[in-house]
């Protein structure tokens, strides 16, 4: 069953939105998607919108309840170590995913600062930023509806030390409208003598996991062909021949068990999609597919700071990952709540938190304590200690933040990294046509819609999706059914329920500035 609140909300508020024009154009293909994270849920929306019978199996109580996310990475400026081409790809993917999930975005800029102790210069990043600006201009030229990150010429701006000093003397604005107004609290709170200039500000907006979960679940509730089974654990998958006996078209039997029942149930699907996140290798082992990957346990911490005085951009302080001077990341939410990443082994990273595949399994083995954290929750003393270290870490650059309070939860989980490159940030899907199997492995959630497109292209090649020219018009124009029947307030109501259910402050389900309001 899907989440009861969401199912009731969808039934009582809106009608099912089924694409009638597609019903007669498609065979009755049945697809099973294992895992209801961002990848599984997004692929399910894509397939259900085409009229395909799609079932999502998710172990948790609601969809998209996994590793931490913070902002949209619309250009990948967080990552100095990845190629420019990957950053351009992240920009394209982020604009695309934003148009599918517009109610998940909090519109505010992100500040990128190079500390004085760092070997690099902010000037080193300018060629990449110019490439991103030109790429954004081209995307807007191709489709004016892609202009979702402010004007292309405003994609990034630079601030000198003198400009920041001048802004520090101005009165803070409760609801910032201009970039200068956004930068006033940064100028007041950031230690301006510990960073190099120019200071970089880019239009990388906040991305809210509670609102993403609400959007995906409400979207899937609109489709008759979508079946969401939450609180459901898949026990085994096995390949069987299709009913017509053609071995070149195998089907899959899925054995699963709902948390409310002791009985194991089975269902058969024509195509199996593995979107199990950090547990992707478990299904690969069941299927008999060999793959190399890594899994990393990571965490970010929730704090409350009453001294900021209003809305503030996200602040990134660059650093070398895994060292005591790793990157610091201060992500704002409404009502003074902040999410902190500190890319050191005492805060976000863990000394033994990175595992890789072995010769006899495609599933990396994380230490049991991290698996217990994921399934049972954190040890409170450990959580509090790491949260305080996160506050202390940020306070080096934002001194007033030392008055922030720790909270009783964290955003954490296992992140899969396909292959053997732990700097990988762009990945999508692997296809095994001969056994009707696909594996979606997305390092960044923004890649999931592209992964869904690759699966649709595969289905078209296999004859599981109509090849009519207009079959993907809704996708190309982002005319998603749930967007026609829902609004920002609908997503907020569901997101608040999910935040409370998961043990987070309800305010973290809200946003200050919605993308639709701003645009």
Coordinates of C-alpha atoms in Angstrom, one line a residue:
X1 CA 0.0 0.0 0.0
X2 CA 1.1 3.6 -0.5
X3 CA 1.3 6.1 2.3
X4 CA -2.2 6.3 3.8
X5 CA -2.2 10.1 4.2
X6 CA -1.1 10.7 0.7
X7 CA -3.5 8.2 -0.8
X8 CA -6.4 9.7 1.0
X9 CA -5.3 13.2 0.2
X10 CA -5.0 12.4 -3.5
X11 CA -8.4 10.6 -3.6
X12 CA -10.2 13.3 -1.7
X13 CA -8.7 16.3 -3.5
X14 CA -8.0 15.3 -7.1
X15 CA -9.1 12.9 -9.9
X16 CA -6.8 10.3 -11.4
X17 CA -5.0 11.7 -14.4
X18 CA -4.5 8.9 -16.9
X19 CA -3.2 9.6 -20.5
X20 CA -6.1 8.2 -22.4
X21 CA -4.4 8.8 -25.8
X22 CA -1.7 6.3 -24.9
X23 CA -3.8 3.5 -23.5
X24 CA -4.6 1.8 -26.8
X25 CA -1.1 2.5 -28.1
X26 CA 0.8 0.3 -25.6
X27 CA 0.9 -3.4 -24.8
X28 CA 0.1 -4.3 -21.2
X29 CA 3.7 -4.3 -20.1
X30 CA 4.3 -4.9 -16.4
X31 CA 7.3 -3.3 -14.8
X32 CA 8.7 -3.9 -11.3
X33 CA 10.9 -1.2 -9.7
X34 CA 12.8 -2.3 -6.7
X35 CA 13.5 0.8 -4.5
X36 CA 11.5 3.9 -4.0
X37 CA 14.3 6.5 -3.7
X38 CA 14.6 9.4 -6.1
X39 CA 15.7 7.1 -9.0
X40 CA 12.9 4.5 -8.5
X41 CA 10.2 7.1 -7.9
X42 CA 11.2 9.3 -10.9
X43 CA 11.4 6.3 -13.2
X44 CA 8.0 5.2 -12.0
X45 CA 6.5 8.5 -12.8
X46 CA 8.0 8.5 -16.3
X47 CA 6.7 5.0 -17.1
X48 CA 3.3 5.5 -15.5
X49 CA 2.8 8.7 -17.6
X50 CA 3.2 6.4 -20.6
X51 CA 0.5 4.1 -19.4
X52 CA 2.8 1.3 -18.4
X53 CA 1.7 -0.9 -15.5
X54 CA 4.4 0.0 -12.9
X55 CA 4.8 -1.3 -9.3
X56 CA 7.3 0.2 -6.9
X57 CA 8.6 -1.8 -4.0
X58 CA 9.9 0.3 -1.1
X59 CA 11.0 -1.0 2.3
X60 CA 10.5 2.2 4.1
X61 CA 7.1 3.8 5.0
X62 CA 7.3 6.5 2.4
X63 CA 9.2 7.1 -0.8
X64 CA 12.5 9.1 -1.1
X65 CA 13.8 8.7 2.5
X66 CA 17.5 8.2 2.0
X67 CA 20.9 10.0 1.9
X68 CA 21.0 13.7 2.6
X69 CA 20.5 16.3 -0.1
X70 CA 21.0 20.0 0.3
X71 CA 20.9 22.0 -2.9
X72 CA 20.3 21.5 -6.6
X73 CA 24.0 21.4 -7.7
X74 CA 22.9 23.4 -10.8
X75 CA 26.4 23.5 -12.2
X76 CA 28.3 21.4 -9.8
X77 CA 30.2 24.3 -8.3
X78 CA 30.5 22.4 -5.0
X79 CA 33.0 20.1 -6.7
X80 CA 36.2 21.6 -7.8
X81 CA 37.7 18.2 -8.5
X82 CA 35.3 17.1 -11.3
X83 CA 35.6 17.9 -15.0
X84 CA 33.9 20.9 -16.5
X85 CA 31.9 18.6 -18.8
X86 CA 30.3 16.9 -15.8
X87 CA 29.4 20.4 -14.4
X88 CA 27.7 21.3 -17.6
X89 CA 25.8 18.0 -17.5
X90 CA 24.8 18.6 -13.9
X91 CA 23.4 22.0 -14.9
X92 CA 21.3 20.5 -17.7
X93 CA 20.0 17.7 -15.4
X94 CA 19.2 20.1 -12.6
X95 CA 17.1 22.3 -14.8
X96 CA 15.3 19.3 -16.2
X97 CA 14.6 17.8 -12.7
X98 CA 13.5 21.1 -11.4
X99 CA 10.8 21.3 -14.0
X100 CA 9.5 17.9 -12.9
X101 CA 9.6 18.8 -9.2
X102 CA 9.2 22.6 -9.1
X103 CA 7.5 22.6 -5.6
X104 CA 10.7 21.1 -4.0
X105 CA 12.9 24.1 -4.6
X106 CA 13.7 27.0 -2.3
X107 CA 15.0 29.9 -4.3
X108 CA 18.1 31.4 -2.8
X109 CA 21.7 31.7 -4.0
X110 CA 24.7 29.7 -2.8
X111 CA 27.9 31.4 -1.7
X112 CA 31.2 29.7 -2.6
X113 CA 34.3 30.9 -0.6
X114 CA 37.9 29.8 -0.9
X115 CA 39.5 30.1 2.6
X116 CA 42.9 31.8 3.0
X117 CA 44.4 28.5 4.1
X118 CA 43.6 26.9 0.7
X119 CA 46.2 26.5 -2.0
X120 CA 43.7 27.4 -4.8
X121 CA 42.4 30.8 -6.0
X122 CA 38.8 31.8 -6.7
X123 CA 40.1 33.0 -10.1
X124 CA 40.7 29.3 -11.0
X125 CA 36.9 28.7 -11.0
X126 CA 36.0 31.6 -13.4
X127 CA 36.6 29.8 -16.7
X128 CA 34.2 27.0 -15.6
X129 CA 31.6 29.5 -14.4
X130 CA 31.7 31.2 -17.8
X131 CA 31.2 27.9 -19.5
X132 CA 28.2 27.2 -17.3
X133 CA 26.8 30.7 -18.0
X134 CA 27.1 30.0 -21.8
X135 CA 25.5 26.6 -21.4
X136 CA 22.6 28.0 -19.5
X137 CA 22.1 30.7 -22.2
X138 CA 22.0 28.0 -24.8
X139 CA 19.4 25.9 -22.8
X140 CA 17.2 29.0 -22.5
X141 CA 17.6 29.7 -26.2
X142 CA 16.5 26.1 -27.0
X143 CA 13.5 26.5 -24.6
X144 CA 12.5 29.7 -22.8
X145 CA 10.9 27.6 -20.1
X146 CA 14.4 26.5 -19.1
X147 CA 14.9 29.9 -17.6
X148 CA 14.4 28.8 -14.0
X149 CA 17.7 29.9 -12.4
X150 CA 17.1 33.6 -12.8
X151 CA 18.5 35.4 -15.9
X152 CA 21.4 33.6 -17.6
X153 CA 23.7 36.7 -17.1
X154 CA 22.9 36.5 -13.4
X155 CA 23.9 32.8 -13.1
X156 CA 26.9 33.9 -11.0
X157 CA 28.3 37.1 -9.6
X158 CA 31.5 38.1 -7.8
X159 CA 31.9 40.2 -4.7
X160 CA 35.1 42.0 -3.6
X161 CA 36.3 42.5 -0.1
X162 CA 35.3 46.2 -0.3
X163 CA 31.8 45.4 -1.5
X164 CA 31.4 42.9 1.4
X165 CA 32.6 45.5 3.9
X166 CA 30.1 48.0 2.5
X167 CA 27.2 45.5 2.7
X168 CA 28.1 44.6 6.3
X169 CA 27.1 48.1 7.3
X170 CA 23.6 47.9 5.7
X171 CA 20.4 46.9 7.5
X172 CA 19.4 43.3 6.9
X173 CA 16.2 42.8 4.7
X174 CA 13.6 40.4 6.0
X175 CA 12.7 39.1 2.5
X176 CA 15.7 39.6 0.2
X177 CA 14.8 40.4 -3.5
X178 CA 18.2 41.5 -5.0
X179 CA 21.5 39.6 -4.7
X180 CA 22.9 42.5 -2.7
X181 CA 20.1 42.1 -0.2
X182 CA 20.8 38.4 0.0
X183 CA 24.5 39.1 0.7
X184 CA 24.0 41.5 3.6
X185 CA 23.7 38.7 6.2
X186 CA 26.7 36.9 4.7
X187 CA 28.7 40.1 5.0
X188 CA 27.6 40.5 8.6
X189 CA 28.2 36.9 9.7
X190 CA 31.0 35.5 7.6
X191 CA 34.6 36.2 8.8
X192 CA 35.6 38.3 5.8
X193 CA 39.3 38.1 6.8
X194 CA 39.5 34.3 6.5
X195 CA 38.5 34.0 2.8
X196 CA 40.0 34.9 -0.5
X197 CA 38.4 37.2 -3.1
X198 CA 36.5 37.5 -5.2
X199 CA 33.6 35.7 -3.3
X200 CA 31.5 33.7 -5.8
X201 CA 27.7 33.6 -5.6
X202 CA 25.8 31.2 -7.9
X203 CA 22.2 30.4 -8.6
X204 CA 22.3 27.0 -7.0
X205 CA 19.0 26.7 -5.1
X206 CA 17.9 24.7 -2.1
X207 CA 16.4 21.2 -2.7
X208 CA 14.1 19.9 -0.1
X209 CA 14.0 16.1 0.4
X210 CA 10.6 16.2 2.3
X211 CA 9.0 18.1 -0.5
X212 CA 10.6 15.8 -3.1
X213 CA 9.1 12.8 -1.3
X214 CA 5.7 14.5 -1.2
X215 CA 5.9 15.5 -4.9
X216 CA 6.8 12.0 -6.1
X217 CA 4.2 10.2 -4.0
X218 CA 1.4 12.6 -5.0
X219 CA 2.5 12.3 -8.7
X220 CA 2.3 8.5 -8.6
X221 CA -1.1 8.7 -6.8
X222 CA -2.5 10.3 -10.0
X223 CA -1.9 7.3 -12.2
X224 CA -4.1 4.3 -12.4
X225 CA -1.2 2.3 -13.7
X226 CA 1.1 3.1 -10.8
X227 CA 1.1 0.9 -7.8
X228 CA 3.3 1.9 -4.8
X229 CA 4.0 -0.7 -2.2
X230 CA 5.7 0.9 0.8
X231 CA 6.7 -0.9 4.0
X232 CA 7.4 -3.8 1.7
X233 CA 10.6 -5.8 1.6
X234 CA 11.6 -7.8 -1.5
X235 CA 12.9 -11.2 -0.5
X236 CA 13.9 -12.7 -3.8
X237 CA 13.7 -12.2 -7.6
X238 CA 14.0 -15.0 -10.0
X239 CA 13.8 -15.3 -13.8
X240 CA 11.1 -17.3 -15.5
X241 CA 10.1 -17.8 -19.1
X242 CA 7.3 -15.6 -20.5
X243 CA 3.8 -17.1 -20.8
X244 CA 4.3 -17.7 -24.5
X245 CA 7.4 -19.8 -23.9
X246 CA 9.8 -17.5 -25.7
X247 CA 13.0 -17.6 -23.8
X248 CA 14.3 -14.4 -25.4
X249 CA 11.5 -12.6 -23.6
X250 CA 12.0 -13.6 -19.9
X251 CA 9.8 -12.4 -17.1
X252 CA 10.7 -11.9 -13.5
X253 CA 9.0 -13.3 -10.4
X254 CA 9.2 -11.0 -7.3
X255 CA 8.7 -12.4 -3.8
X256 CA 7.9 -9.7 -1.3
X257 CA 6.5 -9.3 2.2
X258 CA 4.6 -6.3 3.7
X259 CA 5.5 -5.2 7.2
X260 CA 1.9 -5.8 8.3
X261 CA 1.8 -9.4 7.2
X262 CA 3.8 -12.6 7.8
X263 CA 2.8 -14.0 4.5
X264 CA 5.1 -13.8 1.5
X265 CA 3.5 -12.7 -1.8
X266 CA 4.6 -13.1 -5.4
X267 CA 4.0 -11.1 -8.6
X268 CA 5.3 -11.4 -12.1
X269 CA 6.7 -8.6 -14.2
X270 CA 7.9 -8.3 -17.8
X271 CA 10.8 -6.0 -16.9
X272 CA 12.8 -5.5 -13.7
X273 CA 14.4 -2.3 -12.7
X274 CA 16.9 -2.2 -9.8
X275 CA 16.9 1.2 -8.1
X276 CA 17.9 0.0 -4.6
X277 CA 20.4 2.8 -3.9
X278 CA 23.3 1.7 -1.7
X279 CA 21.8 -1.9 -1.7
X280 CA 21.8 -2.2 -5.5
X281 CA 24.4 -5.0 -5.3
X282 CA 22.1 -7.3 -3.4
X283 CA 19.7 -7.4 -6.3
X284 CA 22.6 -7.7 -8.8
X285 CA 23.6 -10.9 -6.8
X286 CA 20.1 -12.3 -7.1
X287 CA 20.0 -11.6 -10.8
X288 CA 23.5 -12.9 -11.4
X289 CA 25.0 -9.7 -12.7
X290 CA 28.6 -8.7 -11.8
X291 CA 29.4 -5.1 -11.2
X292 CA 32.0 -3.0 -9.3
X293 CA 30.9 -0.2 -7.1
X294 CA 31.5 1.5 -3.8
X295 CA 29.1 2.5 -1.0
X296 CA 29.8 5.4 1.4
X297 CA 28.0 6.1 4.6
X298 CA 27.6 9.9 5.0
X299 CA 25.7 12.2 7.3
X300 CA 24.7 15.8 7.7
X301 CA 23.5 17.4 10.9
X302 CA 20.5 19.5 11.9
X303 CA 21.0 22.5 14.0
X304 CA 19.0 25.6 15.1
X305 CA 20.4 29.1 15.1
X306 CA 18.3 32.0 16.1
X307 CA 21.0 34.7 15.5
X308 CA 20.9 34.8 11.7
X309 CA 18.2 37.5 11.7
X310 CA 16.2 36.3 8.6
X311 CA 16.8 34.5 5.3
X312 CA 20.4 33.8 4.3
X313 CA 22.1 32.1 1.3
X314 CA 23.7 28.7 1.6
X315 CA 27.4 29.1 2.4
X316 CA 30.1 26.8 1.1
X317 CA 33.7 27.0 2.4
X318 CA 36.0 25.0 0.1
X319 CA 38.4 22.5 1.5
X320 CA 40.1 19.2 0.7
X321 CA 37.8 16.2 1.3
X322 CA 38.7 13.9 4.2
X323 CA 41.3 16.3 5.7
X324 CA 40.7 18.3 9.0
X325 CA 40.2 21.3 6.6
X326 CA 37.5 19.7 4.5
X327 CA 34.7 21.6 2.9
X328 CA 32.1 23.2 5.3
X329 CA 28.5 23.6 4.1
X330 CA 25.8 25.6 5.9
X331 CA 22.4 24.9 4.3
X332 CA 19.5 27.1 5.5
X333 CA 15.9 26.1 6.1
X334 CA 13.0 28.3 7.4
X335 CA 12.7 29.3 11.0
X336 CA 16.4 29.2 11.8
X337 CA 17.1 25.5 11.1
X338 CA 20.3 24.6 9.3
X339 CA 21.8 21.4 7.8
X340 CA 25.6 21.1 8.1
X341 CA 28.0 19.1 6.1
X342 CA 31.6 19.0 7.2
X343 CA 33.7 16.9 4.8
X344 CA 36.0 15.5 7.5
X345 CA 36.2 12.1 9.1
X346 CA 34.8 13.4 12.4
X347 CA 31.7 15.0 10.9
X348 CA 30.1 14.0 7.6
X349 CA 32.6 11.3 6.6
X350 CA 33.6 8.2 8.6
X351 CA 37.0 6.5 8.7
X352 CA 35.6 3.1 7.9
X353 CA 32.5 4.4 6.0
X354 CA 33.6 3.6 2.4
X355 CA 33.3 0.0 1.2
X356 CA 33.8 -1.6 -2.2
X357 CA 32.7 -4.8 -3.9
X358 CA 34.5 -8.1 -3.3
X359 CA 35.3 -10.9 -5.7
X360 CA 32.2 -12.9 -4.6
X361 CA 29.5 -10.2 -4.3
X362 CA 28.4 -7.1 -6.1
X363 CA 27.3 -5.6 -2.8
X364 CA 29.9 -3.7 -0.8
X365 CA 29.8 -4.5 2.9
X366 CA 29.4 -1.5 5.2
X367 CA 30.3 -2.1 8.8
X368 CA 27.2 -3.4 10.7
X369 CA 27.0 -0.3 12.9
X370 CA 26.2 1.9 9.9
X371 CA 23.6 -0.5 8.7
X372 CA 22.1 -0.4 12.1
X373 CA 22.1 3.4 12.0
X374 CA 20.3 3.3 8.7
X375 CA 17.7 0.8 9.8
X376 CA 17.3 1.6 13.5
X377 CA 18.5 5.1 14.0
X378 CA 21.5 6.8 15.5
X379 CA 23.1 6.4 18.9
X380 CA 22.1 9.7 20.5
X381 CA 25.4 10.4 22.2
X382 CA 27.3 9.9 18.9
X383 CA 24.7 12.0 17.1
X384 CA 25.0 14.9 19.6
X385 CA 28.8 14.7 19.6
X386 CA 29.1 14.9 15.8
X387 CA 26.5 17.6 15.6
X388 CA 28.4 19.8 18.0
X389 CA 31.6 19.2 16.0
X390 CA 29.7 20.3 13.0
X391 CA 28.7 23.6 14.8
X392 CA 32.3 24.2 15.9
X393 CA 33.5 23.5 12.4
X394 CA 31.2 26.1 10.8
X395 CA 31.9 28.6 13.6
X396 CA 35.5 29.0 12.4
X397 CA 34.1 31.0 9.5
X398 CA 30.7 32.1 10.9
X399 CA 31.7 33.0 14.5
X400 CA 28.2 33.7 15.7
X401 CA 27.1 30.2 14.7
X402 CA 28.7 28.9 17.9
X403 CA 25.4 29.8 19.6
X404 CA 23.6 27.2 17.5
X405 CA 21.9 24.3 19.2
X406 CA 22.1 20.6 18.2
X407 CA 18.9 18.7 17.4
X408 CA 17.9 15.1 17.8
X409 CA 18.2 13.9 14.2
X410 CA 20.5 13.9 11.2
X411 CA 20.0 13.3 7.5
X412 CA 22.1 10.3 6.7
X413 CA 22.4 7.1 4.6
X414 CA 24.5 5.1 2.2
X415 CA 25.4 6.6 -1.1
X416 CA 26.3 4.3 -4.0
X417 CA 29.2 5.2 -6.4
X418 CA 29.3 3.1 -9.6
X419 CA 32.7 1.8 -10.6
X420 CA 35.9 2.7 -8.7
X421 CA 36.1 6.5 -8.8
X422 CA 35.0 8.1 -5.6
X423 CA 34.9 11.5 -7.2
X424 CA 32.2 10.4 -9.6
X425 CA 29.1 12.8 -9.6
X426 CA 27.3 12.0 -12.9
X427 CA 26.0 8.5 -13.5
X428 CA 22.7 7.0 -14.7
X429 CA 21.7 3.5 -15.8
X430 CA 23.0 0.2 -17.0
X431 CA 20.8 -1.9 -19.4
X432 CA 20.8 -5.7 -19.8
X433 CA 18.4 -6.2 -22.7
X434 CA 18.8 -9.9 -23.0
X435 CA 17.4 -10.5 -19.5
X436 CA 14.9 -7.6 -19.4
X437 CA 16.8 -5.9 -16.5
X438 CA 18.1 -2.4 -15.8
X439 CA 20.0 -0.9 -13.0
X440 CA 19.7 2.8 -12.1
X441 CA 22.7 4.1 -10.1
X442 CA 22.6 7.8 -9.6
X443 CA 25.3 9.5 -7.5
X444 CA 23.2 12.7 -7.7
X445 CA 19.4 12.8 -7.5
X446 CA 19.3 15.2 -10.4
X447 CA 20.4 12.4 -12.8
X448 CA 17.3 10.4 -12.3
X449 CA 15.1 11.8 -15.0
X450 CA 17.9 11.2 -17.6
X451 CA 18.1 7.6 -16.3
X452 CA 14.4 7.3 -16.8
X453 CA 14.7 8.6 -20.4
X454 CA 17.3 5.9 -21.1
X455 CA 15.0 3.2 -19.9
X456 CA 12.1 4.6 -22.0
X457 CA 14.5 4.5 -25.0
X458 CA 15.3 0.9 -24.2
X459 CA 11.6 0.0 -23.9
X460 CA 11.0 1.6 -27.3
X461 CA 13.8 -0.5 -28.8
X462 CA 12.3 -3.6 -27.3
X463 CA 8.8 -2.8 -28.5
X464 CA 7.4 -2.2 -24.9
X465 CA 6.7 1.4 -25.6
X466 CA 5.0 2.9 -28.7
X467 CA 7.4 4.5 -31.2
X468 CA 4.8 7.2 -32.2
X469 CA 6.5 10.6 -32.6
X470 CA 4.3 12.3 -29.9
X471 CA 4.7 9.6 -27.3
X472 CA 7.1 11.8 -25.2
X473 CA 5.5 15.2 -25.7
X474 CA 4.5 15.4 -22.1
X475 CA 8.1 14.7 -21.0
X476 CA 9.7 17.2 -23.4
X477 CA 7.3 19.9 -22.4
X478 CA 7.2 18.9 -18.7
X479 CA 3.4 18.5 -18.7
X480 CA 3.2 16.2 -15.8
X481 CA -0.3 15.2 -14.6
X482 CA 0.2 16.1 -10.9
X483 CA 1.4 19.6 -11.7
X484 CA -2.0 20.3 -13.3
X485 CA -4.0 19.3 -10.2
X486 CA -1.7 20.3 -7.3
X487 CA -0.1 23.4 -6.0
X488 CA 2.6 24.5 -3.5
X489 CA 0.2 24.2 -0.6
X490 CA -0.6 20.6 -1.4
X491 CA 3.0 19.6 -1.4
X492 CA 3.6 21.6 1.9
X493 CA 0.8 19.7 3.7
X494 CA 2.2 16.3 2.7
X495 CA 5.9 17.3 3.3
X496 CA 5.0 18.5 6.8
X497 CA 3.4 15.1 7.6
X498 CA 6.5 13.3 6.3
X499 CA 9.0 15.5 8.2
X500 CA 7.1 15.0 11.5
X501 CA 6.9 11.2 10.8
X502 CA 10.6 11.0 10.2
X503 CA 11.4 12.9 13.4
X504 CA 12.5 16.3 11.9
X505 CA 11.3 19.8 12.7
X506 CA 8.1 20.5 10.7
X507 CA 9.6 23.8 9.6
X508 CA 12.2 21.9 7.5
X509 CA 9.3 20.8 5.2
X510 CA 8.7 24.4 4.3
X511 CA 10.4 26.8 1.9
X512 CA 10.8 30.6 1.9
X513 CA 10.7 31.2 -1.8
X514 CA 9.0 28.9 -4.2
X515 CA 10.2 28.7 -7.8
X516 CA 6.7 29.4 -9.2
X517 CA 6.3 32.5 -7.1
X518 CA 9.6 33.8 -8.1
X519 CA 9.3 33.1 -11.8

